[in-house]
Short mmCIF file of C-alpha atoms in Angstrom, two decimals:
data_model
loop_
_atom_site.label_atom_id
_atom_site.label_comp_id
_atom_site.label_asym_id
_atom_site.label_seq_id
_atom_site.Cartn_x
_atom_site.Cartn_y
_atom_site.Cartn_z
CA MET G 1 68.31 20.84 -2.71
CA GLU G 2 66.04 19.52 -5.51
CA PHE G 3 69.10 18.84 -7.67
CA LEU G 4 70.61 16.73 -4.88
CA LYS G 5 67.33 14.83 -4.55
CA LYS G 6 67.40 14.08 -8.27
CA ILE G 7 70.97 12.77 -7.98
CA LYS G 8 70.07 10.57 -5.00
CA LEU G 9 66.98 9.25 -6.78
CA ASN G 10 68.96 8.37 -9.91
CA ILE G 11 72.22 7.25 -8.30
CA ILE G 12 71.96 3.64 -9.55
CA PRO G 13 71.24 4.64 -13.19
CA ILE G 14 74.06 7.19 -12.96
CA PHE G 15 76.54 4.53 -11.80
CA LYS G 16 75.38 2.13 -14.51
CA GLN G 17 75.86 4.82 -17.15
CA THR G 18 79.26 5.68 -15.64
CA ILE G 19 80.42 2.07 -15.93
CA LEU G 20 79.16 1.87 -19.51
CA LEU G 21 80.80 5.15 -20.57
CA SER G 22 84.11 4.63 -18.77
CA GLY G 23 84.24 1.04 -20.05
CA SER G 24 83.91 2.33 -23.61
CA ILE G 25 86.67 4.90 -23.05
CA PHE G 26 88.97 2.30 -21.47
CA SER G 27 88.35 -0.04 -24.41
CA ALA G 28 89.26 2.73 -26.83
CA LEU G 29 92.34 3.56 -24.75
CA THR G 30 93.43 -0.09 -24.80
CA ILE G 31 93.23 -0.12 -28.59
CA VAL G 32 95.28 3.09 -28.79
CA LEU G 33 97.90 1.69 -26.40
CA SER G 34 98.29 -1.35 -28.63
CA PHE G 35 99.83 1.00 -31.21
CA ILE G 36 101.30 3.77 -29.05
CA THR G 37 102.76 3.13 -25.59
CA TRP G 38 102.64 5.45 -22.58
CA GLU G 39 106.35 6.04 -23.11
CA ASP G 40 105.75 7.11 -26.71
CA MET G 41 103.42 9.77 -25.33
CA LYS G 42 106.12 10.81 -22.83
CA ILE G 43 103.99 9.57 -19.91
CA GLU G 44 106.26 7.48 -17.73
CA ASN G 45 105.29 8.46 -14.16
CA ILE G 46 102.97 5.87 -12.61
CA TRP G 47 101.05 8.55 -10.67
CA ILE G 48 100.27 10.44 -13.85
CA LYS G 49 98.89 7.22 -15.36
CA ILE G 50 96.74 6.64 -12.27
CA PHE G 51 95.57 10.27 -12.40
CA ILE G 52 94.53 9.82 -16.06
CA LEU G 53 92.59 6.64 -15.29
CA PHE G 54 90.92 8.26 -12.28
CA GLY G 55 90.12 11.31 -14.43
CA ILE G 56 88.38 9.11 -16.99
CA ILE G 57 86.17 7.59 -14.27
CA LEU G 58 85.38 10.97 -12.72
CA SER G 59 84.64 12.55 -16.10
CA SER G 60 82.40 9.60 -17.00
CA PHE G 61 80.54 10.03 -13.72
CA LEU G 62 79.99 13.78 -14.23
CA ILE G 63 78.88 13.31 -17.84
CA SER G 64 76.48 10.53 -16.79
CA LEU G 65 75.11 12.68 -13.95
CA VAL G 66 74.36 15.64 -16.21
CA PHE G 67 72.99 13.41 -18.97
CA ILE G 68 70.50 11.56 -16.73
CA VAL G 69 69.55 14.30 -14.27
CA VAL G 70 69.49 17.32 -16.61
CA VAL G 71 69.44 16.33 -20.29
CA LEU G 72 67.54 13.07 -20.66
CA LYS G 73 63.75 13.51 -20.52
CA ASN G 74 62.45 10.12 -21.67
CA LYS G 75 63.17 6.40 -21.69
CA LYS G 76 62.04 3.52 -23.87
CA LEU G 77 60.78 0.78 -21.55
CA TRP G 78 59.73 -1.77 -24.18
CA ALA G 79 59.36 -2.05 -27.93
CA ASN G 80 58.12 -4.58 -30.44
CA GLY G 81 58.01 -3.18 -33.95
CA LYS G 82 55.76 -0.12 -33.95
CA ASN G 83 54.39 -0.97 -30.50
CA LYS G 84 56.20 0.81 -27.68
CA VAL G 85 56.05 1.70 -24.01
CA LEU G 86 57.73 5.01 -23.19
CA ALA G 87 58.17 7.05 -20.02
CA PHE G 88 58.89 10.76 -19.98
CA TYR G 89 58.65 13.94 -17.94
CA GLY G 90 56.03 16.37 -19.16
CA ASP G 91 52.71 18.14 -18.63
CA LEU G 92 49.58 16.10 -19.34
CA PHE G 93 47.46 19.12 -20.21
CA LYS G 94 50.00 20.60 -22.62
CA ILE G 95 49.88 17.28 -24.46
CA THR G 96 46.16 17.85 -25.07
CA ASP G 97 47.01 20.99 -27.06
CA LYS G 98 48.87 19.00 -29.71
CA GLN G 99 46.87 18.39 -32.87
CA GLU G 100 47.57 14.71 -33.56
CA LYS G 101 44.97 12.10 -32.62
CA LYS G 102 45.62 10.84 -29.09
CA ILE G 103 44.15 9.41 -25.91
CA VAL G 104 44.71 11.04 -22.52
CA VAL G 105 43.89 9.14 -19.32
CA ILE G 106 42.29 10.98 -16.39
CA PRO G 107 42.00 9.15 -13.04
CA VAL G 108 38.67 9.90 -11.33
CA ASN G 109 36.53 8.59 -8.49
CA ASP G 110 33.80 5.94 -8.68
CA THR G 111 30.97 8.47 -9.18
CA PHE G 112 32.75 10.44 -11.93
CA GLU G 113 32.26 13.75 -10.11
CA THR G 114 32.38 17.01 -12.08
CA ILE G 115 32.24 19.54 -9.25
CA VAL G 116 35.49 21.08 -8.02
CA ASP G 117 35.40 22.36 -4.44
CA ASP G 118 37.70 24.52 -2.36
CA ASP G 119 38.92 22.21 0.40
CA LEU G 120 39.07 25.08 2.89
CA VAL G 121 35.56 26.39 2.19
CA GLN G 122 33.34 23.42 1.34
CA ASP G 123 32.43 20.79 3.93
CA LYS G 124 33.02 17.31 2.48
CA PRO G 125 34.48 18.62 -0.79
CA LEU G 126 33.90 16.53 -3.91
CA VAL G 127 36.93 17.06 -6.18
CA SER G 128 40.06 18.99 -5.23
CA LEU G 129 41.72 21.28 -7.76
CA THR G 130 45.07 19.83 -6.66
CA THR G 131 44.23 16.52 -8.35
CA ILE G 132 44.45 15.58 -12.03
CA HIS G 133 40.71 14.97 -11.85
CA GLY G 134 40.09 18.53 -10.63
CA GLN G 135 42.49 20.05 -13.13
CA TRP G 136 40.73 18.20 -15.95
CA ILE G 137 37.32 19.51 -14.87
CA LYS G 138 38.66 23.07 -14.85
CA TYR G 139 40.32 22.45 -18.22
CA MET G 140 36.98 21.35 -19.69
CA ASN G 141 35.22 24.30 -18.04
CA SER G 142 37.73 26.61 -19.76
CA LYS G 143 36.66 25.09 -23.08
CA GLY G 144 33.04 26.14 -22.46
CA ILE G 145 31.73 22.88 -20.99
CA ASP G 146 30.19 23.49 -17.57
CA SER G 147 30.13 20.85 -14.84
CA LYS G 148 26.46 19.92 -15.36
CA THR G 149 26.95 19.38 -19.10
CA LEU G 150 30.12 17.42 -18.41
CA SER G 151 28.28 15.16 -15.97
CA THR G 152 25.57 14.50 -18.58
CA MET G 153 28.19 13.66 -21.21
CA ILE G 154 29.81 11.11 -18.91
CA SER G 155 26.48 9.59 -17.88
CA ASP G 156 25.32 9.33 -21.50
CA ASN G 157 28.55 7.67 -22.56
CA LEU G 158 28.28 5.01 -19.87
CA LYS G 159 24.58 4.40 -20.60
CA ASN G 160 25.16 4.15 -24.35
CA ARG G 161 27.75 1.47 -23.68
CA LYS G 162 25.29 -0.29 -21.35
CA ILE G 163 27.48 0.10 -18.28
CA GLU G 164 25.34 0.03 -15.17
CA PRO G 165 26.25 1.48 -11.74
CA ILE G 166 26.86 -0.98 -8.94
CA LYS G 167 25.08 1.32 -6.50
CA VAL G 168 22.88 4.40 -6.56
CA TYR G 169 23.19 6.58 -3.45
CA THR G 170 20.13 8.09 -1.83
CA SER G 171 19.99 11.82 -1.04
CA GLU G 172 20.50 10.93 2.62
CA GLU G 173 23.65 8.98 1.81
CA LYS G 174 25.02 11.61 -0.58
CA ASN G 175 23.42 15.03 -0.81
CA ARG G 176 25.77 16.53 -3.43
CA GLY G 177 27.26 15.39 -6.69
CA ASN G 178 26.57 12.28 -8.72
CA LYS G 179 24.63 9.45 -7.11
CA GLU G 180 25.67 6.56 -9.40
CA SER G 181 28.69 4.58 -8.21
CA TYR G 182 30.57 2.42 -10.72
CA GLU G 183 32.97 -0.44 -10.30
CA LEU G 184 36.64 0.55 -10.08
CA GLY G 185 38.31 0.21 -13.46
CA THR G 186 35.20 1.51 -15.27
CA ILE G 187 36.13 3.84 -18.14
CA ALA G 188 34.06 6.65 -19.65
CA THR G 189 35.23 8.22 -22.91
CA ILE G 190 34.84 11.92 -23.64
CA ASN G 191 35.91 13.69 -26.83
CA GLY G 192 37.85 16.91 -26.31
CA GLU G 193 39.49 19.46 -28.55
CA ASN G 194 42.58 18.96 -30.72
CA ASN G 195 41.75 15.34 -31.62
CA THR G 196 41.90 14.30 -27.97
CA THR G 197 39.86 11.48 -26.51
CA PHE G 198 39.82 11.36 -22.72
CA TYR G 199 39.63 8.03 -20.92
CA LEU G 200 38.17 8.74 -17.48
CA ILE G 201 39.00 5.74 -15.31
CA ALA G 202 37.53 5.19 -11.86
CA ILE G 203 40.45 4.36 -9.54
CA SER G 204 39.09 5.24 -6.09
CA LYS G 205 35.88 5.01 -4.11
CA PHE G 206 34.47 7.85 -2.00
CA ASP G 207 33.48 7.25 1.61
CA GLU G 208 30.70 9.07 3.49
CA ASN G 209 32.96 12.12 3.88
CA ASN G 210 33.78 12.23 0.16
CA LYS G 211 37.32 11.05 0.85
CA ALA G 212 38.74 8.83 -1.86
CA ASN G 213 40.07 5.40 -0.95
CA SER G 214 42.02 2.94 -3.05
CA SER G 215 44.89 0.43 -2.73
CA ARG G 216 47.92 -0.82 -4.64
CA LYS G 217 46.03 -3.92 -5.76
CA LYS G 218 43.10 -1.83 -6.97
CA ILE G 219 45.45 0.51 -8.87
CA ARG G 220 47.11 -2.49 -10.51
CA ASN G 221 43.72 -3.94 -11.47
CA CYS G 222 42.65 -0.58 -12.90
CA VAL G 223 45.75 -0.47 -15.12
CA ASP G 224 44.94 -4.00 -16.34
CA GLU G 225 41.42 -2.85 -17.24
CA LEU G 226 42.84 0.25 -18.96
CA ILE G 227 45.24 -1.72 -21.17
CA GLU G 228 42.50 -4.19 -22.13
CA PHE G 229 40.15 -1.32 -22.99
CA TYR G 230 42.87 0.45 -24.99
CA ASP G 231 43.65 -2.75 -26.88
CA THR G 232 39.99 -3.06 -27.89
CA ASN G 233 39.15 0.60 -28.50
CA GLY G 234 42.39 2.55 -28.94
CA GLN G 235 42.81 1.92 -32.68
CA GLY G 236 46.57 2.20 -32.26
CA TYR G 237 46.54 5.88 -31.31
CA GLN G 238 49.06 7.05 -28.73
CA ILE G 239 47.84 6.92 -25.15
CA PHE G 240 49.18 9.08 -22.32
CA ILE G 241 48.88 7.76 -18.77
CA PRO G 242 49.71 9.98 -15.77
CA LEU G 243 50.78 8.64 -12.40
CA PHE G 244 47.83 7.84 -10.19
CA GLY G 245 47.41 6.29 -6.77
CA THR G 246 49.30 9.05 -4.93
CA GLY G 247 47.91 11.84 -2.80
CA ARG G 248 44.13 12.20 -2.69
CA SER G 249 43.34 8.68 -3.91
CA ARG G 250 44.84 7.38 -0.64
CA ALA G 251 46.29 4.21 -2.14
CA ASP G 252 49.26 4.59 0.22
CA VAL G 253 51.89 4.81 -2.51
CA ASN G 254 54.49 7.47 -3.20
CA HIS G 255 55.28 8.77 -6.69
CA GLN G 256 58.09 6.28 -7.37
CA GLN G 257 55.93 3.37 -6.25
CA ALA G 258 53.04 4.59 -8.42
CA PHE G 259 55.36 4.72 -11.42
CA LYS G 260 56.60 1.20 -10.71
CA ILE G 261 53.06 -0.19 -10.31
CA ILE G 262 51.87 1.35 -13.57
CA LYS G 263 55.03 0.41 -15.48
CA ASN G 264 54.97 -3.21 -14.30
CA ALA G 265 51.25 -3.55 -14.98
CA VAL G 266 51.65 -2.21 -18.51
CA LEU G 267 54.66 -4.44 -19.29
CA THR G 268 52.87 -7.49 -17.90
CA ASN G 269 50.20 -6.88 -20.54
CA GLU G 270 52.68 -6.56 -23.41
CA LYS G 271 50.73 -9.02 -25.59
CA SER G 272 47.81 -6.57 -25.49
CA ILE G 273 49.87 -3.54 -26.50
CA HIS G 274 49.02 -2.40 -30.00
CA GLY G 275 50.17 1.19 -30.21
CA ILE G 276 52.37 3.56 -28.23
CA ILE G 277 51.79 3.79 -24.49
CA ASN G 278 53.32 6.79 -22.74
CA ILE G 279 53.67 6.98 -18.96
CA VAL G 280 53.77 10.69 -18.14
CA VAL G 281 55.51 11.90 -14.98
CA TYR G 282 54.80 15.54 -14.21
CA LYS G 283 57.90 17.53 -15.09
CA LYS G 284 58.09 19.15 -11.64
CA ASP G 285 58.22 15.72 -9.99
CA LYS G 286 61.69 14.82 -11.30
CA ASP G 287 62.94 14.93 -7.71
CA LYS G 288 60.28 12.36 -6.73
CA VAL G 289 60.40 9.89 -9.61
CA SER G 290 63.21 8.32 -11.60
CA ILE G 291 61.99 6.89 -14.91
CA PHE G 292 65.43 5.32 -15.46
CA LYS G 293 65.32 2.66 -12.72
#
C-alpha cells in the first residue's frame, strides 16, 4: 500500500523521467536506423516494430518508477557555485551524529519549552514526544543535559543577544513551564555534540490549554527569518531544516504543503543563501512527500 502511495505521489516526476529516458532511447534508435534498416535486422512485421516501440516506453516507465520511488534519495533544487539548496530523505537526529560542523534546525513553540509530557497522563501537556521539539529535548536529555539546565541555556542565549520576550505570563495564566513568550521567528542557538549548533526557531504560539497554533503565513515568515539569520550567522556551514507546520503546530498544512512552503520560501531568498541548505524529509514519510515535484 505504501509503495502505491509513493507511486501516486510521484506520478508526474515519473512520467517526466519516462519521457526523457524514452526520448533518449528513440534518438539513439533513430541514429542506428540511419545506418541499419529494420529489414537489415530481419524485422519486417509492422506489429513487431510497434511492440518494440511500446516495449521501449514501458521499460522507460518501469526504470523511471524504480529510480524515483526506490533508488533516488535526494534532489538538487538550486545551485550557484558552492551555494546550494538540496532536499533529501533522512533522519534529522542521525545527522547530528556526524562529526563535520553543521547547523540543525529545531522548530519549537514561542516559550521554548523544555518539558516533555505524556499526552495521555498530563493535563495540558507542554511538549509531546511525537514532535521534533519533544524528540530534541529527549535527545539532549540523553546527552546529560536535563530540562532545567536546557531551559537556562536557552534563556541565557536569548538574553546575551538582547532578545526580549513580548510577554511574560503570570502564574495564573501559565502554571507550568516557561513564562517568557517570544515573537514567532525568534531563534535561540544551542551548541550540541559532534560540532552541531542547534537553531531553535519559534514557529507556533501556545494557547491557554498549551495547544500550539500557527498558520501558513507565519510558517513562511519564520523561514524568511531563518534564512536571514543563517546568512548573518551561519558562516557557510551546512544547515539542515526539517519539515515544520504539520501536526501539533496546527498550521493546517499537510507534509507535501509544508515541503512546498519551506522550499519556496528558501528559493525566494536565494540572494541570501551563502552555504548549503538541506531540506530534510523524514525517511519514513516518503509516502507523504515527493521532493521531486
